[in-house]
Coordinates of C-alpha atoms in Angstrom, one line a residue:
M28 CA 12.0 -10.1 95.8
T29 CA 12.1 -11.2 92.2
D30 CA 11.3 -14.8 91.4
W31 CA 13.5 -15.3 88.4
A32 CA 12.9 -19.0 88.2
A33 CA 9.1 -18.5 88.0
F34 CA 9.6 -15.9 85.2
A35 CA 11.9 -18.3 83.4
G36 CA 9.1 -20.9 83.5
F37 CA 6.7 -18.4 82.1
T38 CA 9.2 -17.5 79.3
G39 CA 9.9 -21.1 78.5
L40 CA 6.2 -21.9 78.2
V41 CA 5.5 -19.0 75.9
L42 CA 8.5 -19.9 73.8
A43 CA 7.4 -23.5 73.5
V44 CA 3.9 -22.6 72.5
L45 CA 5.2 -20.1 69.9
L46 CA 7.7 -22.6 68.4
S47 CA 5.0 -25.2 68.2
L48 CA 2.7 -22.8 66.4
A49 CA 5.5 -21.9 64.0
H50 CA 6.1 -25.6 63.3
L51 CA 2.4 -26.2 62.6
S52 CA 2.1 -23.2 60.3
R53 CA 4.7 -24.5 57.9
G54 CA 1.9 -26.0 55.7
V55 CA -0.4 -23.0 56.0
P56 CA -1.4 -21.1 53.8
H57 CA 1.0 -22.2 51.0
A58 CA -0.8 -22.1 47.7
E59 CA 1.3 -24.8 46.0
G60 CA 1.0 -27.3 48.8
T61 CA -2.7 -26.7 49.2
G62 CA -3.3 -27.1 45.5
S63 CA -1.4 -30.4 45.2
D64 CA -3.2 -31.8 48.3
A65 CA -6.6 -30.8 46.9
L66 CA -5.8 -32.4 43.5
D67 CA -4.8 -35.7 45.2
A68 CA -7.6 -35.9 47.6
P69 CA -10.9 -36.3 45.7
A70 CA -10.0 -39.5 43.9
A71 CA -13.4 -41.1 44.5
P72 CA -15.4 -39.1 41.9
G73 CA -12.9 -39.8 39.2
D74 CA -12.7 -43.5 40.0
G75 CA -16.4 -43.8 39.8
A76 CA -16.4 -42.2 36.3
S77 CA -13.6 -44.5 35.2
D78 CA -15.5 -47.5 36.5
S79 CA -18.6 -46.6 34.5
D80 CA -16.4 -46.2 31.4
S81 CA -14.8 -49.6 32.1
R82 CA -18.2 -51.2 32.5
A83 CA -19.3 -49.7 29.2
T84 CA -16.1 -51.0 27.5
A85 CA -16.8 -54.4 29.0
A86 CA -20.3 -54.2 27.6
G87 CA -18.9 -53.5 24.2
D88 CA -16.6 -56.4 24.4
S89 CA -19.5 -58.6 25.4
V90 CA -21.4 -57.4 22.2
S91 CA -18.5 -58.3 20.0
T92 CA -18.2 -61.7 21.6
A93 CA -21.9 -62.3 21.3
A94 CA -21.8 -61.6 17.6
E95 CA -19.7 -64.7 17.1
S96 CA -21.9 -67.0 19.2
D97 CA -24.7 -69.2 18.1
E98 CA -27.9 -67.6 16.9
T99 CA -30.0 -69.3 19.6
D100 CA -28.1 -67.8 22.5
H101 CA -27.5 -64.4 20.9
S102 CA -30.8 -62.8 22.1
A103 CA -30.0 -63.6 25.8
E104 CA -26.5 -62.1 25.4
L105 CA -27.9 -58.9 24.0
D106 CA -30.2 -58.6 27.0
T107 CA -27.3 -58.9 29.4
V108 CA -25.3 -56.3 27.4
S109 CA -28.1 -53.8 27.4
L110 CA -28.5 -54.0 31.2
A111 CA -24.7 -53.8 31.8
S112 CA -24.4 -50.7 29.7
F113 CA -27.1 -48.8 31.8
S114 CA -29.4 -48.4 28.7
V115 CA -32.5 -48.4 30.9
D116 CA -34.7 -46.7 28.3
S117 CA -33.6 -49.2 25.5
A118 CA -36.1 -51.7 24.3
D119 CA -33.5 -54.4 24.6
A120 CA -33.5 -54.1 28.4
S121 CA -37.0 -55.7 28.6
P122 CA -37.1 -59.4 29.1
R123 CA -38.0 -61.5 26.1
P124 CA -40.1 -64.6 26.1
E125 CA -38.2 -67.8 26.0
S126 CA -39.0 -70.3 23.3
S127 CA -37.5 -73.8 23.1
T128 CA -37.7 -74.0 19.3
P129 CA -37.8 -70.6 17.6
A130 CA -39.3 -70.4 14.2
E131 CA -37.4 -69.5 11.1
G132 CA -39.0 -66.1 10.9
D133 CA -38.1 -65.4 14.5
V134 CA -34.6 -66.3 13.9
A135 CA -34.5 -63.9 10.9
D136 CA -35.9 -61.1 13.1
D137 CA -33.3 -61.8 15.7
D138 CA -30.6 -61.5 13.0
H139 CA -31.9 -58.1 11.9
A140 CA -32.1 -57.0 15.5
D141 CA -28.5 -58.1 16.0
V142 CA -27.4 -56.1 13.0
D143 CA -29.2 -53.0 14.2
T144 CA -28.2 -53.2 17.9
A145 CA -24.6 -54.2 17.7
P146 CA -23.2 -51.1 16.0
E147 CA -24.9 -48.9 18.7
S148 CA -23.2 -50.8 21.5
E149 CA -19.9 -51.1 19.7
S150 CA -19.7 -47.3 18.9
E151 CA -18.6 -46.5 22.4
P152 CA -15.4 -48.6 22.7
E153 CA -14.3 -47.2 19.3
S154 CA -13.4 -43.8 20.8
D155 CA -9.9 -43.3 21.8
T156 CA -10.4 -41.1 24.9
D157 CA -12.8 -41.1 27.8
S158 CA -14.0 -37.6 26.8
D159 CA -15.4 -39.0 23.6
R160 CA -17.7 -41.5 25.3
A161 CA -21.3 -40.3 26.0
T162 CA -22.7 -40.5 29.5
P163 CA -24.9 -43.5 29.7
P164 CA -28.6 -42.8 30.3
G165 CA -29.6 -42.8 34.0
V166 CA -26.1 -42.1 35.2
T167 CA -25.0 -38.7 36.5
A168 CA -21.5 -37.6 35.6
A169 CA -19.1 -36.8 38.5
P170 CA -18.8 -33.1 39.3
V171 CA -15.6 -31.7 37.9
S172 CA -15.7 -28.6 40.1
A173 CA -15.1 -30.6 43.3
V174 CA -11.3 -30.3 42.9
S175 CA -11.2 -26.6 42.0
E176 CA -13.5 -25.7 44.9
R177 CA -11.3 -27.5 47.5
S178 CA -8.1 -26.0 46.1
G179 CA -9.5 -22.5 45.9
S180 CA -11.1 -22.5 49.4
A181 CA -7.7 -22.9 51.1
E182 CA -5.9 -20.5 48.9
D183 CA -8.6 -17.8 49.1
L184 CA -8.7 -17.4 52.9
P185 CA -9.3 -13.7 53.6
P186 CA -6.1 -12.0 54.8
H187 CA -8.0 -10.1 57.5
L188 CA -8.8 -13.4 59.1
L189 CA -5.2 -14.5 59.0
L190 CA -4.1 -11.1 60.4
A191 CA -6.7 -11.3 63.1
N192 CA -5.6 -14.7 64.1
V193 CA -1.9 -13.7 64.3
A194 CA -2.7 -10.5 66.2
L195 CA -4.9 -12.3 68.7
S196 CA -2.5 -15.2 69.3
Q197 CA 0.5 -12.9 69.8
A198 CA -1.5 -10.5 72.0
F199 CA -2.6 -13.4 74.2
L200 CA 1.0 -14.8 74.5
G201 CA 2.3 -11.3 75.2
G202 CA -0.3 -10.7 77.9
F203 CA 0.6 -14.0 79.5
L204 CA 4.3 -13.2 79.5
G205 CA 3.5 -9.7 80.9
L206 CA 1.4 -11.4 83.6
G207 CA 4.4 -13.6 84.4
A208 CA 6.7 -10.6 84.7
W209 CA 4.2 -9.0 87.1
Y210 CA 3.8 -12.2 89.1
A211 CA 7.5 -12.8 89.4
G212 CA 8.2 -9.1 90.2
V213 CA 10.7 -8.6 87.4
P214 CA 12.1 -5.0 87.3
A215 CA 11.1 -3.0 84.3
A216 CA 14.8 -2.1 83.7
A217 CA 15.6 -5.8 83.3
L218 CA 13.2 -5.9 80.4
G219 CA 14.5 -2.7 78.8
L220 CA 11.5 -0.7 79.7
S221 CA 12.4 3.0 80.4
A222 CA 10.6 6.3 79.7
A223 CA 13.8 8.3 79.8
D224 CA 14.7 10.2 76.7
L225 CA 11.9 8.8 74.5
P226 CA 12.7 10.9 71.4
T227 CA 16.2 9.5 71.3
Q228 CA 14.9 6.0 71.6
L229 CA 12.4 6.5 68.8
A230 CA 15.1 8.1 66.6
V231 CA 17.6 5.3 67.2
G232 CA 15.0 2.7 66.6
A233 CA 13.8 4.4 63.3
G234 CA 17.4 4.6 62.0
L235 CA 18.1 1.0 62.9
G236 CA 14.9 -0.1 61.2
L237 CA 15.7 1.7 58.0
A238 CA 19.2 0.3 57.9
L239 CA 18.0 -3.2 58.5
Y240 CA 15.4 -2.9 55.8
G241 CA 18.0 -1.6 53.3
A242 CA 20.4 -4.4 54.2
N243 CA 17.6 -6.9 53.8
R244 CA 16.7 -5.6 50.3
V245 CA 20.3 -5.7 49.2
G246 CA 20.6 -9.3 50.5
S247 CA 17.4 -10.4 48.7
T248 CA 18.6 -8.9 45.4
V249 CA 22.0 -10.6 45.6
S250 CA 20.4 -14.0 46.6
E251 CA 18.0 -13.8 43.7
R252 CA 20.9 -13.3 41.2
F253 CA 22.4 -16.5 42.5
G254 CA 19.1 -18.3 42.0
V255 CA 18.1 -18.4 45.7
A256 CA 14.8 -16.6 46.0
P257 CA 13.2 -16.0 49.4
D258 CA 9.9 -17.6 50.2
E259 CA 7.3 -14.8 50.3
A260 CA 4.2 -17.0 50.7
V261 CA 3.6 -15.9 54.3
R262 CA 3.8 -12.2 53.4
E263 CA 1.6 -12.6 50.4
S264 CA -1.0 -14.5 52.4
L265 CA -1.2 -11.7 54.9
T266 CA -1.3 -8.9 52.4
P267 CA -4.6 -6.9 52.8
R268 CA -7.0 -6.4 50.0
T269 CA -8.9 -3.4 51.3
T270 CA -8.0 -0.1 52.8
A271 CA -9.4 -1.1 56.2
G272 CA -7.1 -4.2 56.0
W273 CA -4.1 -2.0 55.5
V274 CA -5.1 0.2 58.4
F275 CA -5.5 -2.9 60.6
L276 CA -2.1 -4.2 59.5
F277 CA -0.1 -1.0 60.2
A278 CA -2.0 0.1 63.3
V279 CA -2.8 -3.1 65.1
A280 CA -1.2 -6.3 63.7
L281 CA 2.3 -5.2 63.1
P282 CA 2.7 -3.3 66.4
L283 CA 1.4 -6.3 68.3
I284 CA 3.8 -8.6 66.5
A285 CA 6.8 -6.4 67.0
G286 CA 6.0 -5.7 70.7
F287 CA 5.4 -9.3 71.6
E288 CA 8.4 -10.7 69.8
E289 CA 10.8 -8.1 71.2
L290 CA 9.5 -8.6 74.7
L291 CA 10.0 -12.3 74.4
F292 CA 13.2 -12.7 72.4
R293 CA 15.1 -9.6 73.6
G294 CA 13.5 -8.4 76.8
A295 CA 12.9 -11.8 78.5
L296 CA 15.5 -14.1 76.9
V297 CA 18.3 -11.6 76.9
G298 CA 17.6 -8.9 79.5
A299 CA 15.8 -10.8 82.2
V300 CA 17.8 -14.0 82.0
A301 CA 21.1 -12.1 82.0
A302 CA 20.0 -10.0 84.9
G303 CA 18.5 -12.8 87.0
F304 CA 20.9 -15.7 86.4
D305 CA 24.2 -13.8 85.9
V306 CA 24.6 -15.0 82.3
S307 CA 26.4 -13.1 79.6
P308 CA 23.9 -11.0 77.6
W309 CA 25.9 -11.8 74.4
L310 CA 25.5 -15.5 75.0
M311 CA 21.8 -15.0 75.5
A312 CA 21.7 -12.8 72.3
A313 CA 23.0 -15.8 70.3
V314 CA 20.6 -18.2 71.9
S315 CA 17.6 -15.9 71.5
S316 CA 18.6 -15.3 67.8
A317 CA 18.6 -19.0 67.1
A318 CA 15.2 -19.3 68.7
F319 CA 14.0 -16.2 66.8
G320 CA 15.0 -17.8 63.5
A321 CA 13.3 -21.1 64.4
G322 CA 10.1 -19.2 65.2
H323 CA 10.0 -18.1 61.6
G324 CA 10.2 -21.6 60.0
A325 CA 7.2 -20.9 57.8
Q326 CA 9.5 -18.7 55.7
G327 CA 11.7 -21.6 54.6
R328 CA 15.4 -22.3 55.3
L329 CA 16.6 -19.1 53.9
G330 CA 14.0 -17.2 55.9
I331 CA 15.2 -18.9 59.1
I332 CA 18.8 -17.9 58.4
V333 CA 18.0 -14.3 57.5
T334 CA 15.6 -13.9 60.4
G335 CA 18.2 -15.3 62.8
L336 CA 20.8 -12.8 61.6
L337 CA 18.3 -10.0 61.9
G338 CA 17.4 -11.2 65.4
F339 CA 21.1 -11.1 66.5
V340 CA 21.4 -7.5 65.2
L341 CA 18.3 -6.5 67.2
A342 CA 19.7 -8.4 70.3
A343 CA 23.0 -6.5 70.0
A344 CA 21.1 -3.2 69.8
F345 CA 19.2 -4.2 72.9
V346 CA 22.3 -5.0 74.8
L347 CA 24.0 -1.8 73.7
T348 CA 21.1 0.6 74.3
E349 CA 19.3 -1.3 77.1
S350 CA 16.1 -0.1 75.5
L351 CA 13.2 -2.3 74.4
L352 CA 11.5 0.5 72.6
V353 CA 14.5 0.9 70.2
V354 CA 14.2 -2.7 69.0
V355 CA 10.4 -2.6 68.9
V356 CA 10.5 0.4 66.6
A357 CA 13.2 -1.1 64.4
H358 CA 11.3 -4.4 64.2
Y359 CA 8.1 -2.7 63.3
L360 CA 9.7 -0.6 60.5
V361 CA 11.3 -3.6 58.9
N362 CA 8.0 -5.5 58.7
A363 CA 6.0 -2.4 57.6
L364 CA 8.4 -1.5 54.9
E365 CA 8.4 -5.1 53.6
F366 CA 4.7 -4.9 53.1
A367 CA 4.6 -1.4 51.8
G368 CA 7.6 -1.8 49.6
H369 CA 6.4 -5.0 47.9
E370 CA 2.7 -4.3 47.6
L371 CA 2.4 -0.5 47.4
F372 CA 5.6 0.6 45.7
G373 CA 6.8 -2.5 44.0
W374 CA 10.3 -2.4 45.6

């Protein structure tokens, strides 16, 4: 006897996990969001450089102030300035012997030293920008490449790793849902699984997929003319860069995605729930379509609406044909043509 409640529990758990993953994936791997976060994050190196510049500026101010002080205290002020400006190699940094009553010759020498030293220390604050200031001796400049490395590392994630992640996660969830159907004893017919007249199912699915792709392209063209462009960041991040990546996309990743999503949103939520709980399949088609759109939240608000409408068309085709293979083929073709049309043919 079929345990419909147990299978509903399996279905609800898989749906909750999928929607949670979709919610978490809204910030990954968007290039604009990643770039802005990376630029805001490493504030410490820049602050350190600005602090050293401010100290150098303060040192220059101390020099100008010291030039107006008494001659007897002027030598001590210059020693403090030379240490504050990090001029470790400068002769001014070495301590000078103290004398209670300097001679006239010493005072004259100090005056010449003041004249020679002050312009060197005051040359730095005269520059208008931080880029004009020279790096003080003994201080290492902050690495400028830290920001670019962080921003580029997130944007340059290999597509084959993203595809492998998507394929493995959906294969795992699909296997868990299939295990739930076996455990609960759900009939194959309730899920739309039938081997009768396979050529007809394949042909209907192919025709439906081509029609949906054409309608999607027309809708995208119209929306772009009204200034509403679809968010294509997810597709661009999954686009392969090698021939092996394209083979993996068309032969492994897209079939797993289409098979799992149709099994969950059409086979389980529409077929099994309607058969097990005596609920109208059209009501469940509307519910599953809303969940289907929410599961594609990474594509933005317009993507959620378009995907929800696409899901309802697929659900209606499932109800009318009672075939899971029809909607799987249609779903696969829509996804495959999106990748091939944009990246290979420029459609």
